Coordinates of C-alpha atoms in Angstrom, one line a residue:
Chain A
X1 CA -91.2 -25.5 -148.2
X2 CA -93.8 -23.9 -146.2
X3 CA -94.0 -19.7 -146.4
X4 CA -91.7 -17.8 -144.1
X5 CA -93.2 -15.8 -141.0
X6 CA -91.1 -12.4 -142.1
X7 CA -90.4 -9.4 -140.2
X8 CA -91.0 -5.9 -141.5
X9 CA -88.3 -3.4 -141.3
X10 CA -87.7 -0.1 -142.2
X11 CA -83.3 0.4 -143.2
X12 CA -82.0 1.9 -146.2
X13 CA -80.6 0.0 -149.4
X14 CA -77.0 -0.4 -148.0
X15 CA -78.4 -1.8 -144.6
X16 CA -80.7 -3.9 -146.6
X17 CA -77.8 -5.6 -148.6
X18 CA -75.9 -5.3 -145.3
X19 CA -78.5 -7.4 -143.5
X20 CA -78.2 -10.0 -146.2
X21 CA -74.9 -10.0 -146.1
X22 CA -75.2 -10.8 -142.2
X23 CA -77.8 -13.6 -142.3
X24 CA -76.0 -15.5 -145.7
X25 CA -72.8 -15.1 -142.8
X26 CA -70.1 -15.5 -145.7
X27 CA -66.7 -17.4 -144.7
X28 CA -65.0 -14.4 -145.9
X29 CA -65.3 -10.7 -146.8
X30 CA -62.6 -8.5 -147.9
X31 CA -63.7 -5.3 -149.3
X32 CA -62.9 -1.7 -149.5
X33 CA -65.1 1.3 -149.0
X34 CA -66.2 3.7 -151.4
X35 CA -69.3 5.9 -152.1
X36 CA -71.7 5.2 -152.1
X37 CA -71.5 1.3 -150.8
X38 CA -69.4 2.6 -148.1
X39 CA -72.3 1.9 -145.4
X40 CA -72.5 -1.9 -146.3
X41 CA -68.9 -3.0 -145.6
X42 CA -69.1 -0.4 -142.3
X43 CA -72.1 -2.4 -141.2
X44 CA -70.8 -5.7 -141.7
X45 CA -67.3 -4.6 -140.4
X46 CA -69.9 -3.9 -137.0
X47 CA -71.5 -7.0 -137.6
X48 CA -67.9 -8.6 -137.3
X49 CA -66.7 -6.4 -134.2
X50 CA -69.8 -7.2 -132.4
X51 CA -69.5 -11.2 -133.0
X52 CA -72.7 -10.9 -134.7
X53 CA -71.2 -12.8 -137.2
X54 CA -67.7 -15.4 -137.0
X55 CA -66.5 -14.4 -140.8
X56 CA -63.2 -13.7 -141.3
X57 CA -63.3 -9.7 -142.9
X58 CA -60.1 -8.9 -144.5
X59 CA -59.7 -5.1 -144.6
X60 CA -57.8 -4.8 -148.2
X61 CA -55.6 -1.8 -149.3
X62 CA -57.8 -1.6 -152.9
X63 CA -60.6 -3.5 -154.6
X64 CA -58.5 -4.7 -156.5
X65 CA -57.1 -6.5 -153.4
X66 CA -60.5 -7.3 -152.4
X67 CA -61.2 -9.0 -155.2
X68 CA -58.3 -10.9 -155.4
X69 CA -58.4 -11.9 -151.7
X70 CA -62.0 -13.2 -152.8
X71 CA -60.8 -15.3 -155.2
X72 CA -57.8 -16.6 -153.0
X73 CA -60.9 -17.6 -150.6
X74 CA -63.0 -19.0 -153.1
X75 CA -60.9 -21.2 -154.4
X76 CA -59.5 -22.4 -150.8
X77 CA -63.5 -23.7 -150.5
X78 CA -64.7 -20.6 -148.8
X79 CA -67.9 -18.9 -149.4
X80 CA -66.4 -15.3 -150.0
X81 CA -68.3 -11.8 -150.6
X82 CA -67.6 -8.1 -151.4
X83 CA -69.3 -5.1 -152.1
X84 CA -68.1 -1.9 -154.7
X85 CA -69.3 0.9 -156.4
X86 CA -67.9 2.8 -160.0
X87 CA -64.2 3.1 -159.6
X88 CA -63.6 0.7 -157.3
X89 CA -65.2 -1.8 -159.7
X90 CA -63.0 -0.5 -162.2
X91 CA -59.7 -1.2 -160.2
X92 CA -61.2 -4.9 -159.6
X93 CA -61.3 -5.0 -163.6
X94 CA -58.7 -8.1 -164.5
X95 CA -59.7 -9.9 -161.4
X96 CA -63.5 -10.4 -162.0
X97 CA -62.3 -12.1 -165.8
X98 CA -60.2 -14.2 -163.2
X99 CA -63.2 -15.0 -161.1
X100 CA -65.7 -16.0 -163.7
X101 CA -62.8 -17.6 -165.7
X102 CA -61.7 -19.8 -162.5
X103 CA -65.7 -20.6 -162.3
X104 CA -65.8 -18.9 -158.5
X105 CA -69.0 -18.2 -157.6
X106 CA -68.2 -14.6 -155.4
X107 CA -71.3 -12.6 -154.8
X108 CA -70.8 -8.8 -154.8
X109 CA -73.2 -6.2 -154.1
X110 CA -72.1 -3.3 -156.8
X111 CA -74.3 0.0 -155.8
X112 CA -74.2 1.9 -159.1
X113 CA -72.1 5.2 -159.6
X114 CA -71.1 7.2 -162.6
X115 CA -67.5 6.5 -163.4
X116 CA -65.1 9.4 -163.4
X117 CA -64.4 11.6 -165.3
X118 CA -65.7 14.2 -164.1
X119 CA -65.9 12.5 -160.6
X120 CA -69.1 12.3 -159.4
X121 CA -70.8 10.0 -157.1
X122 CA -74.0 9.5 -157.9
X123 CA -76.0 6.9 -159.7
X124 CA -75.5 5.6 -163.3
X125 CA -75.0 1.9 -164.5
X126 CA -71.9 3.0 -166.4
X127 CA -69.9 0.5 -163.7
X128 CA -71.6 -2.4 -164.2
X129 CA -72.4 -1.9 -167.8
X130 CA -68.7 -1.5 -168.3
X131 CA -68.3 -5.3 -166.6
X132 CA -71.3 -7.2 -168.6
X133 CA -68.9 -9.3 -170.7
X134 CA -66.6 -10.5 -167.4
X135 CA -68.3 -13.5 -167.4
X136 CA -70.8 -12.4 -164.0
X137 CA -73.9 -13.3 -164.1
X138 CA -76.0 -9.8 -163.4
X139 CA -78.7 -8.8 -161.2
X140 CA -80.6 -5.9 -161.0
X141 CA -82.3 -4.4 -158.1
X142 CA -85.6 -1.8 -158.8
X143 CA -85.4 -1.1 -154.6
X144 CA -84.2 -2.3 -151.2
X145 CA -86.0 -5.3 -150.9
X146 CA -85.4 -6.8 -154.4
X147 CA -81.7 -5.9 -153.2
X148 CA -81.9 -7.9 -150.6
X149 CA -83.8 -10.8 -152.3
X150 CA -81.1 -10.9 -154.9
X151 CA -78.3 -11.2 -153.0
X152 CA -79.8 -14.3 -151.0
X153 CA -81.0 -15.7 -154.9
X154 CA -77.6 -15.0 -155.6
X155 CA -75.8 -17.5 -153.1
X156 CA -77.8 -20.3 -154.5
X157 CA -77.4 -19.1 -158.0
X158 CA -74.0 -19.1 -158.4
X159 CA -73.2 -22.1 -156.1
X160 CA -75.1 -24.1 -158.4
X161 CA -73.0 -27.3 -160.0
X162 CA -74.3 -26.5 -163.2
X163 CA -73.4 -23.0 -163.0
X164 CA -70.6 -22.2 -160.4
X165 CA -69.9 -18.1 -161.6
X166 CA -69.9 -15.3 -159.9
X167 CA -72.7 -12.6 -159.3
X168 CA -73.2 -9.2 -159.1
X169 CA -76.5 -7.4 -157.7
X170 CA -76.9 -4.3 -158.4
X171 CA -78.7 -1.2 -157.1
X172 CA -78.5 2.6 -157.6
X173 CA -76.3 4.6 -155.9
X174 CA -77.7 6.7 -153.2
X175 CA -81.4 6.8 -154.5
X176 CA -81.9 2.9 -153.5
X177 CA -78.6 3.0 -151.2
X178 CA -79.5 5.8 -149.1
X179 CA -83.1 5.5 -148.6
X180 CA -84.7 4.2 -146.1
X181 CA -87.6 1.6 -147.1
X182 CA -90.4 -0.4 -145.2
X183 CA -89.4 -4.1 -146.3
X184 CA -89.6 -7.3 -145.0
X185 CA -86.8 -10.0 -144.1
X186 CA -86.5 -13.5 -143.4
X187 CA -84.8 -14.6 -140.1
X188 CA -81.2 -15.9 -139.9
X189 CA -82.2 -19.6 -139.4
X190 CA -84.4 -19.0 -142.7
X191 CA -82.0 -17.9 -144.6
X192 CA -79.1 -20.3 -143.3
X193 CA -81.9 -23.0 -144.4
X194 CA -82.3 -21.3 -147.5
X195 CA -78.3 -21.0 -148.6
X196 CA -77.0 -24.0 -147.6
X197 CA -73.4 -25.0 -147.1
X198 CA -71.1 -24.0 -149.9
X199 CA -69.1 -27.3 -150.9
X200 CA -67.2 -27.5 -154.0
X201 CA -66.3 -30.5 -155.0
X202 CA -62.2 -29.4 -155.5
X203 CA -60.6 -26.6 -153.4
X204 CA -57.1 -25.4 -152.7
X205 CA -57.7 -26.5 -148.7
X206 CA -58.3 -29.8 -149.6
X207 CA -54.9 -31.8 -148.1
X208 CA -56.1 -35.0 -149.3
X209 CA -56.4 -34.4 -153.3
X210 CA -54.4 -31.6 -154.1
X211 CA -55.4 -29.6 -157.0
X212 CA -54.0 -26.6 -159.1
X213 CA -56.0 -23.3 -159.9
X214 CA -55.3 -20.7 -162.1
X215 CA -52.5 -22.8 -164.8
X216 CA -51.5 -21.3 -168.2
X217 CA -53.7 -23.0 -171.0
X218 CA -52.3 -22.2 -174.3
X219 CA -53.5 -21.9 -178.1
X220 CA -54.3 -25.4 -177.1
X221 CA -57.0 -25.4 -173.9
X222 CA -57.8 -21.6 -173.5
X223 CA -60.6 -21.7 -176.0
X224 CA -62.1 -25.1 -174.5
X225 CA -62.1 -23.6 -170.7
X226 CA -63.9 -20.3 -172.5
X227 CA -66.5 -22.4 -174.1
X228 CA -66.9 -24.1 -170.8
X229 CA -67.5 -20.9 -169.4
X230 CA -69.7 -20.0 -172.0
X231 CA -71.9 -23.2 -171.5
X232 CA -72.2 -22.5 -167.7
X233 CA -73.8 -18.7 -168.7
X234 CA -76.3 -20.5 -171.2
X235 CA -77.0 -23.1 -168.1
X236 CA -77.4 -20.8 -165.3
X237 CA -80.7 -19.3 -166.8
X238 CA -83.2 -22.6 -165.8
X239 CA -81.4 -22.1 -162.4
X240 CA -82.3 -18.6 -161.5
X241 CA -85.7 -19.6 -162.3
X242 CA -85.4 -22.5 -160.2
X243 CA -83.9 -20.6 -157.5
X244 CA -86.8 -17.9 -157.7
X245 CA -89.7 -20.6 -157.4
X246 CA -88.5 -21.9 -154.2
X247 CA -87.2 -18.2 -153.1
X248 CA -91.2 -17.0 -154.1
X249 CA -92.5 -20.1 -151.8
X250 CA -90.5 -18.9 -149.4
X251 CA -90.9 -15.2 -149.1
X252 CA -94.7 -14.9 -152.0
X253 CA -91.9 -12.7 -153.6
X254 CA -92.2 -13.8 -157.1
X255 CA -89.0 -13.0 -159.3
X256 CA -88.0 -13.2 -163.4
X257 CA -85.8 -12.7 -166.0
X258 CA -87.9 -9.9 -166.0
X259 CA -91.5 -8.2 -164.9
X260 CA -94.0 -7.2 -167.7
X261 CA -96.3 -4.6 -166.4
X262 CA -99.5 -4.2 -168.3
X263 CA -97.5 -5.4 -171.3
X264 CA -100.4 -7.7 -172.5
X265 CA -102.0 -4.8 -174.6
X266 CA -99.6 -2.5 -174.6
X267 CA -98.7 -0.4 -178.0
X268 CA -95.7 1.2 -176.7
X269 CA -93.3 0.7 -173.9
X270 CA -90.6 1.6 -171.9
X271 CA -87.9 -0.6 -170.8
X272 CA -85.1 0.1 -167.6
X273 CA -83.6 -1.3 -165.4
X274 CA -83.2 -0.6 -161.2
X275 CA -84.7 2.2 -159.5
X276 CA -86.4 4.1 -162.6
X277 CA -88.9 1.1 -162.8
X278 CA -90.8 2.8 -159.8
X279 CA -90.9 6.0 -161.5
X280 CA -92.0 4.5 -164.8
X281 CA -94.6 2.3 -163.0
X282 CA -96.3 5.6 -161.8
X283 CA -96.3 7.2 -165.7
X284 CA -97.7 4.1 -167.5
X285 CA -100.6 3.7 -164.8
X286 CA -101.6 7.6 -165.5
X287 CA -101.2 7.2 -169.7
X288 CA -103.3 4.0 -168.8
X289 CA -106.2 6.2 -166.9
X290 CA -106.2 8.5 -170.2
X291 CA -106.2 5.8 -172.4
X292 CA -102.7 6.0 -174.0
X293 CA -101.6 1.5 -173.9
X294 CA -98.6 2.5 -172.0
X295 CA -96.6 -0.4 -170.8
X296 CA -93.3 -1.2 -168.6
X297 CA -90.4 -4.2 -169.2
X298 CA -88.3 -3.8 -165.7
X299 CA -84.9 -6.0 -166.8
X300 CA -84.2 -7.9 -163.7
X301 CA -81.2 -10.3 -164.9
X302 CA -78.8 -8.6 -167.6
X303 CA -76.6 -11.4 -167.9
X304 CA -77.5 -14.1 -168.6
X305 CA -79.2 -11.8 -171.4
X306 CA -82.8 -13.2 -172.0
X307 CA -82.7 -12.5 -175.8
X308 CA -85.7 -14.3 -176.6
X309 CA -87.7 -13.9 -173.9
X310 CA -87.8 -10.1 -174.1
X311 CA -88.2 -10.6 -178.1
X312 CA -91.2 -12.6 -177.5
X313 CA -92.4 -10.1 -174.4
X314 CA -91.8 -7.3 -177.2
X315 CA -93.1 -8.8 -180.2
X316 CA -96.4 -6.9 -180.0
X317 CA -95.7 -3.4 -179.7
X318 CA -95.2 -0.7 -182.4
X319 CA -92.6 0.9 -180.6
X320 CA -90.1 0.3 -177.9
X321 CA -88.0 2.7 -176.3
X322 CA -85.0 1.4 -174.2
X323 CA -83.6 3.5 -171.6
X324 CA -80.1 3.4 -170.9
X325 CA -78.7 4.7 -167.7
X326 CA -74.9 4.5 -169.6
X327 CA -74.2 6.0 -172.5
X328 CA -72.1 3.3 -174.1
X329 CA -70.0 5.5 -175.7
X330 CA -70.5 3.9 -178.9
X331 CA -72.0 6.4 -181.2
X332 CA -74.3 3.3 -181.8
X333 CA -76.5 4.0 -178.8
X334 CA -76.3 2.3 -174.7
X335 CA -75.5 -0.9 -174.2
X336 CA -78.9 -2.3 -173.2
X337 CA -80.6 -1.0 -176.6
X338 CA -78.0 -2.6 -178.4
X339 CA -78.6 -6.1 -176.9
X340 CA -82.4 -5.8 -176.9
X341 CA -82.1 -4.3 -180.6
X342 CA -80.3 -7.3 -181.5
X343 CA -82.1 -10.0 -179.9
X344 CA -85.3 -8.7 -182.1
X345 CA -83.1 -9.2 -185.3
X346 CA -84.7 -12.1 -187.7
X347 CA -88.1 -12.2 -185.6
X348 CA -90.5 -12.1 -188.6
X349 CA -92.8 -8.9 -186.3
X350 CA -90.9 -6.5 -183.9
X351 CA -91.7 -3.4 -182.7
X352 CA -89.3 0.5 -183.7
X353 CA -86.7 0.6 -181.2
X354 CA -85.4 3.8 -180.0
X355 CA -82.9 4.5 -177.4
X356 CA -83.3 6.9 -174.7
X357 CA -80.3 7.8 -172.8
X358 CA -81.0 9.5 -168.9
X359 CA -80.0 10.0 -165.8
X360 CA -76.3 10.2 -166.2
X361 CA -74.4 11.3 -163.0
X362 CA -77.3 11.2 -160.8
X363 CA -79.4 13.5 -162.9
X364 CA -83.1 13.3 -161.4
X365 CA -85.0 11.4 -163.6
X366 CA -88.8 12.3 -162.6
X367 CA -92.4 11.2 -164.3
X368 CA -91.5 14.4 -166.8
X369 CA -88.6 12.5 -168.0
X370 CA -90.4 9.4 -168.8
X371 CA -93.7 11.3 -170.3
X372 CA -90.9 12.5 -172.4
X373 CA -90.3 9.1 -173.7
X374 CA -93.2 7.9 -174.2
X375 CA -94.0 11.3 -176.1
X376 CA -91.6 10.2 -178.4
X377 CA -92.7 6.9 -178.5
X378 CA -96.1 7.4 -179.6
X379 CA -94.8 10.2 -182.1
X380 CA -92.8 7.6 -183.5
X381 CA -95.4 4.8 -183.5
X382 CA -98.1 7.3 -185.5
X383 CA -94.7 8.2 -188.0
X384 CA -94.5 4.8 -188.7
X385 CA -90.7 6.0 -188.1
X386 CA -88.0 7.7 -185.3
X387 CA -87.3 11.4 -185.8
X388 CA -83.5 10.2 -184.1
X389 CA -82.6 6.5 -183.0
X390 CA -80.6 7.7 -179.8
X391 CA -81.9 10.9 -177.8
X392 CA -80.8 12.0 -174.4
X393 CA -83.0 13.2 -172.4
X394 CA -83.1 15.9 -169.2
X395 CA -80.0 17.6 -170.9
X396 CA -79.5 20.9 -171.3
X397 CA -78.7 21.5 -174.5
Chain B
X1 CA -50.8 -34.3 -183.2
X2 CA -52.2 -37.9 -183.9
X3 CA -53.7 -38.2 -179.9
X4 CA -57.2 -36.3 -179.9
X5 CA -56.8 -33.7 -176.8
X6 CA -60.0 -33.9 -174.5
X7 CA -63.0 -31.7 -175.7
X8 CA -64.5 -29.1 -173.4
X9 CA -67.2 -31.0 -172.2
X10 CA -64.3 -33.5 -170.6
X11 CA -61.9 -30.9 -168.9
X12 CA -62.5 -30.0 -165.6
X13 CA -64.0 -26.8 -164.7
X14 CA -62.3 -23.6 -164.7
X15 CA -58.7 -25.1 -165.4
X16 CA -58.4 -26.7 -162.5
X17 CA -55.4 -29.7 -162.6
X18 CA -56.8 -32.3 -160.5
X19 CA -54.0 -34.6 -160.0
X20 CA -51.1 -33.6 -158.2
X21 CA -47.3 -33.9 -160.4
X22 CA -48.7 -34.3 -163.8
X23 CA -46.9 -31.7 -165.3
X24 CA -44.5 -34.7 -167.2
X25 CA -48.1 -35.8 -168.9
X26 CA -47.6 -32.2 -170.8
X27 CA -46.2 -32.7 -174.2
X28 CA -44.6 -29.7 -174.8
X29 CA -43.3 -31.2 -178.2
X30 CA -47.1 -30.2 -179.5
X31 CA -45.7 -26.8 -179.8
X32 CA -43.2 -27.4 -182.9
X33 CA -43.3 -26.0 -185.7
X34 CA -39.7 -27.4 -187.2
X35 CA -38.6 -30.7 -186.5
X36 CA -34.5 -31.7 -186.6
X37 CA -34.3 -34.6 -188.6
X38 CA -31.2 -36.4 -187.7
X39 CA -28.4 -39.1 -190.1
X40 CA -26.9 -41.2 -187.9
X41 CA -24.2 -41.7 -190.9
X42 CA -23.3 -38.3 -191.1
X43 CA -23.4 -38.1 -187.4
X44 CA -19.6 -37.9 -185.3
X45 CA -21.0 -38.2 -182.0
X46 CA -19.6 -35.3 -180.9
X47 CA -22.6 -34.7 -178.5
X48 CA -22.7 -30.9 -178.9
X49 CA -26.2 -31.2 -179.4
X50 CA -26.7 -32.6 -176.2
X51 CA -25.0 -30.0 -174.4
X52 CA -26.7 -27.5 -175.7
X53 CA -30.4 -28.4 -176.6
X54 CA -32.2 -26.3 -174.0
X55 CA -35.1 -28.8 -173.3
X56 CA -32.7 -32.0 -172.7
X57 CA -34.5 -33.7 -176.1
X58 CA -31.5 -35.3 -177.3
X59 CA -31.1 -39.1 -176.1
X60 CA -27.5 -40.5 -175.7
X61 CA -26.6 -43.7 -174.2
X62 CA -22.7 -45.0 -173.8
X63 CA -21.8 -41.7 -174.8
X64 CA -23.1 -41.9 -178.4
X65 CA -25.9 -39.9 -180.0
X66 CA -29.0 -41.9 -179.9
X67 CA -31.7 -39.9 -180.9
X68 CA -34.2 -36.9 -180.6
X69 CA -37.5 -37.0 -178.1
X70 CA -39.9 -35.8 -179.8
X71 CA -42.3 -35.6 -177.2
X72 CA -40.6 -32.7 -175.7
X73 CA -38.4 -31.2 -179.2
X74 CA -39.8 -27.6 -179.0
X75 CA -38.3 -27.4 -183.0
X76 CA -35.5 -24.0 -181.6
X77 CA -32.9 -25.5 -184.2
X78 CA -30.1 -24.4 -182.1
X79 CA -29.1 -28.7 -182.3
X80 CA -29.1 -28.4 -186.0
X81 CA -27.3 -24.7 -186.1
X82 CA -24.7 -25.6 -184.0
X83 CA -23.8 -29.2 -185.5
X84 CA -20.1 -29.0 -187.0
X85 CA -21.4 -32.0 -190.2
X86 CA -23.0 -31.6 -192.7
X87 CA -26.3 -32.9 -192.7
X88 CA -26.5 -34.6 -189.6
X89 CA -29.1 -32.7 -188.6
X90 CA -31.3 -31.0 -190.3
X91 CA -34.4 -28.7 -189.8
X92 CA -37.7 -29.8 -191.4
X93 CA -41.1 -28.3 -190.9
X94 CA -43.7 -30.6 -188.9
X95 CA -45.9 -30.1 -192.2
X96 CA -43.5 -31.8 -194.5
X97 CA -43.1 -34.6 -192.1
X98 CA -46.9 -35.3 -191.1
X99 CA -48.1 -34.8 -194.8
X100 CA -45.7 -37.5 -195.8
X101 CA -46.7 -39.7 -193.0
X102 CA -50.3 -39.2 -193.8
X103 CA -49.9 -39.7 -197.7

């Protein structure tokens, strides 16, 4: 595949995924609005009204409908899409198990917001977070463009034979939704190239061998269709890498499990995912210039997890500090310390882990922040030991 | 049950039932947990049994008791409860019967 002659375009997060969206030209979309992904099914619903695009958009009562009208149109052999945000991910709560467990591979766009209560709007990954075991394969998105690289790497991810589950790409609410961002896009007829037909090899709309989806299994076949699902998780990792090479000779947009940035001497590190990467970025280059080894691990794909990968990528700092943008609610610490704390366990070398909670609600998280961290970090690495496992930090206390 | 079910590596994905009206291929016998044993000596044909077994298990030809299927016996007991003789039918549990036929 020859590289892509791309046009460069400056839209917000939400138009971004929008535009993706648009070109990919899913059978079906049935969504709901809510902040902050509101702008992407209003754009499509455009899109639609404009005969931009010939896919049938099913304007649901709840997301819960639109999730289940998803899965209806998945299974009837229809490429089917939808977008969310925090609550409305929440009401969709039995019917992604449903998805993943009936092996439907529905992309959906989740723009990350704080779940109520309080009711705010704005960005954390407490939605998502609270959806990592559903059995969706997770992307995460540091800006606009990686948004809208994911959710074309999506179509071809999930699709796959081997993996056939459905994804979520997510991107912060309103910092990465609402801003606007010079990017560049492939063309329709790329991307049509690029994503193929979806054609699974049993659907509901199939007149000539009739199937059955979604029957009882009992003590007897429920655990052997979980394992099933559990294989295609495991299998689906080789395939986003796959998926990535071709996307990267199609677009020089190179993607991972994850991006190391100047990791290869680092002492001590910082870990997020989404939009905070950017910020982090900037604070490891200035410790860098005054000679602190600073590096950044940006987590790109949270499930499936890459345990030992990021063990390996970790293995030679002194101290590790993972910051959570959901608490977790635990009182062992967020839910991406605990995996990456636990992938570590029974490597003969790994580095302190401490947990740094931020950002909750949309708080600002700025280079201050972060210096904060890393502060701690190297207080911690000289200590030989962490003052507190779990701190959260930019709150008043 | 003696017949080896199919592993997950050989069901179809996600559930799915691929052939259409193989719901009769289910088994639902696997489920017991008692089986009713029945004497055809102390049996008087009397066929209440039959009217009342709730998954239509009980086999009768020329109006006589014949037997009990097996295959789709979900072990309720309600044959063996309501049975006016003694010891025409009686209520065993599957363990007792499969460790004998395995001994």
């Amino acid at each position: 595949m020859s590289r892509a002659q791309q046009n460069r375009v400056a839209i917000t997060g939400n138009e971004a995924v929008a535009l993706a969206m648009k070109q990919v030209e899913p059978d079906v979309v049935a969504a709901y609005p809510i902040t902050p992904q509101t702008d992407i099914v209003q754009y499509f619903s455009s899109f639609v009204a404009d005969g931009e695009v010939q896919t049938e958009f099913v304007t649901v009562e709840s997301e819960h409908s639109a999730m289940s009208a998803c899965v209806g149109a998945a299974a009837a052999g229809a490429r089917a899409m939808t977008a969310t945000s925090a609550n409305g991910l929440a009401l969709m709560w039995e019917v992604l198990y449903i998805a993943a467990g009936l092996r439907l591979p529905i992309v959906m766009p989740v723009v990350n917001r704080a779940l109520s209560a309080p009711i705010n709007i704005h960005c954390d990954h407490s939605d998502s977070m609270g959806a990592r075991d559903s059995g969706w394969i997770q992307l995460y998105s540091e800006d606009a463009q990686e948004a809208y690289d994911n959710i074309l790497q999506a179509v071809r991810i999930g699709e796959h034979p081997d993996v056939l589950l459905p994804v979520m790409v997510c991107l912060d609410g309103f910092i990465i939704s609402h801003s606007l961002e010079n990017l560049k896009v492939l063309d329709k007829e790329q991307v049509t190239a690029f994503v193929g037909d979806y054609r699974p090899d049993a659907r509901l709309l199939d007149a000539k061998r009739p199937i059955t989806v979604g029957a009882l299994e009992l003590q007897d076949f429920y655990f052997e269709h979980k394992r099933q699902e559990a294989e295609a998780m495991v299998r689906s990792a080789p395939i986003i890498e796959a998926v990535a090479d071709e996307y990267a000779r199609l677009t020089g947009r190179k993607y991972s499990f994850f991006e190391a940035y100047r990791m290869d001497d680092a002492e001590v590190a910082v870990m997020v995912l989404n939009s905070a990467a950017g910020t982090a970025r900037a604070v490891v280059d200035q410790l860098r210039r005054r000679g602190v080894r600073a590096g950044l691990l940006k987590l790109r794909v949270f499930r499936p997890f890459p345990g030992a990968a990021l063990a390996e990528a970790l293995a030679g700092l002194s101290v590790v500090g993972i910051m959570d943008r959901a608490e977790g609610l635990s009182a062992a610490g967020g839910p991406l310390f605990v995996e990456v704390r636990s992938a570590l366990l029974g490597r003969p070398r790994h580095p302190l882990v401490l947990n740094h909670i931020y950002g909750l609600g949309g708080r600002d998280v700025g280079p201050d922040q972060i210096e904060q961290v890393f502060a701690d970090l190297l207080r911690a690495a000289e200590a030989g030991e962490a003052r507190q496992q779990v701190t959260h930090i930019g709150v008043r206390d | 049950m003696s017949e080896r079910k199919p592993g997950w590596k050989q069901i179809p994905r996600g559930g799915l039932i691929l052939e259409a009206g193989n719901a009769a291929q289910y088994l639902t016998g696997d489920w017991r947990s008692l089986r009713p044993v029945w004497d055809p000596e102390a049996c008087s044909h009397c066929l209440f049994c039959w009217v009342y077994c709730p998954d239509a298990a009980i086999l009768v030809a020329e109006g006589k008791m014949k037997g009990i299927n097996l295959d789709f016996c979900k072990g309720c007991g309600i044959c063996a409860n309501q049975c006016p003789r003694t010891g025409a039918l009686t209520m065993v549990t599957e363990g007792s019967v499969t460790a004998q036929a395995g001994s």
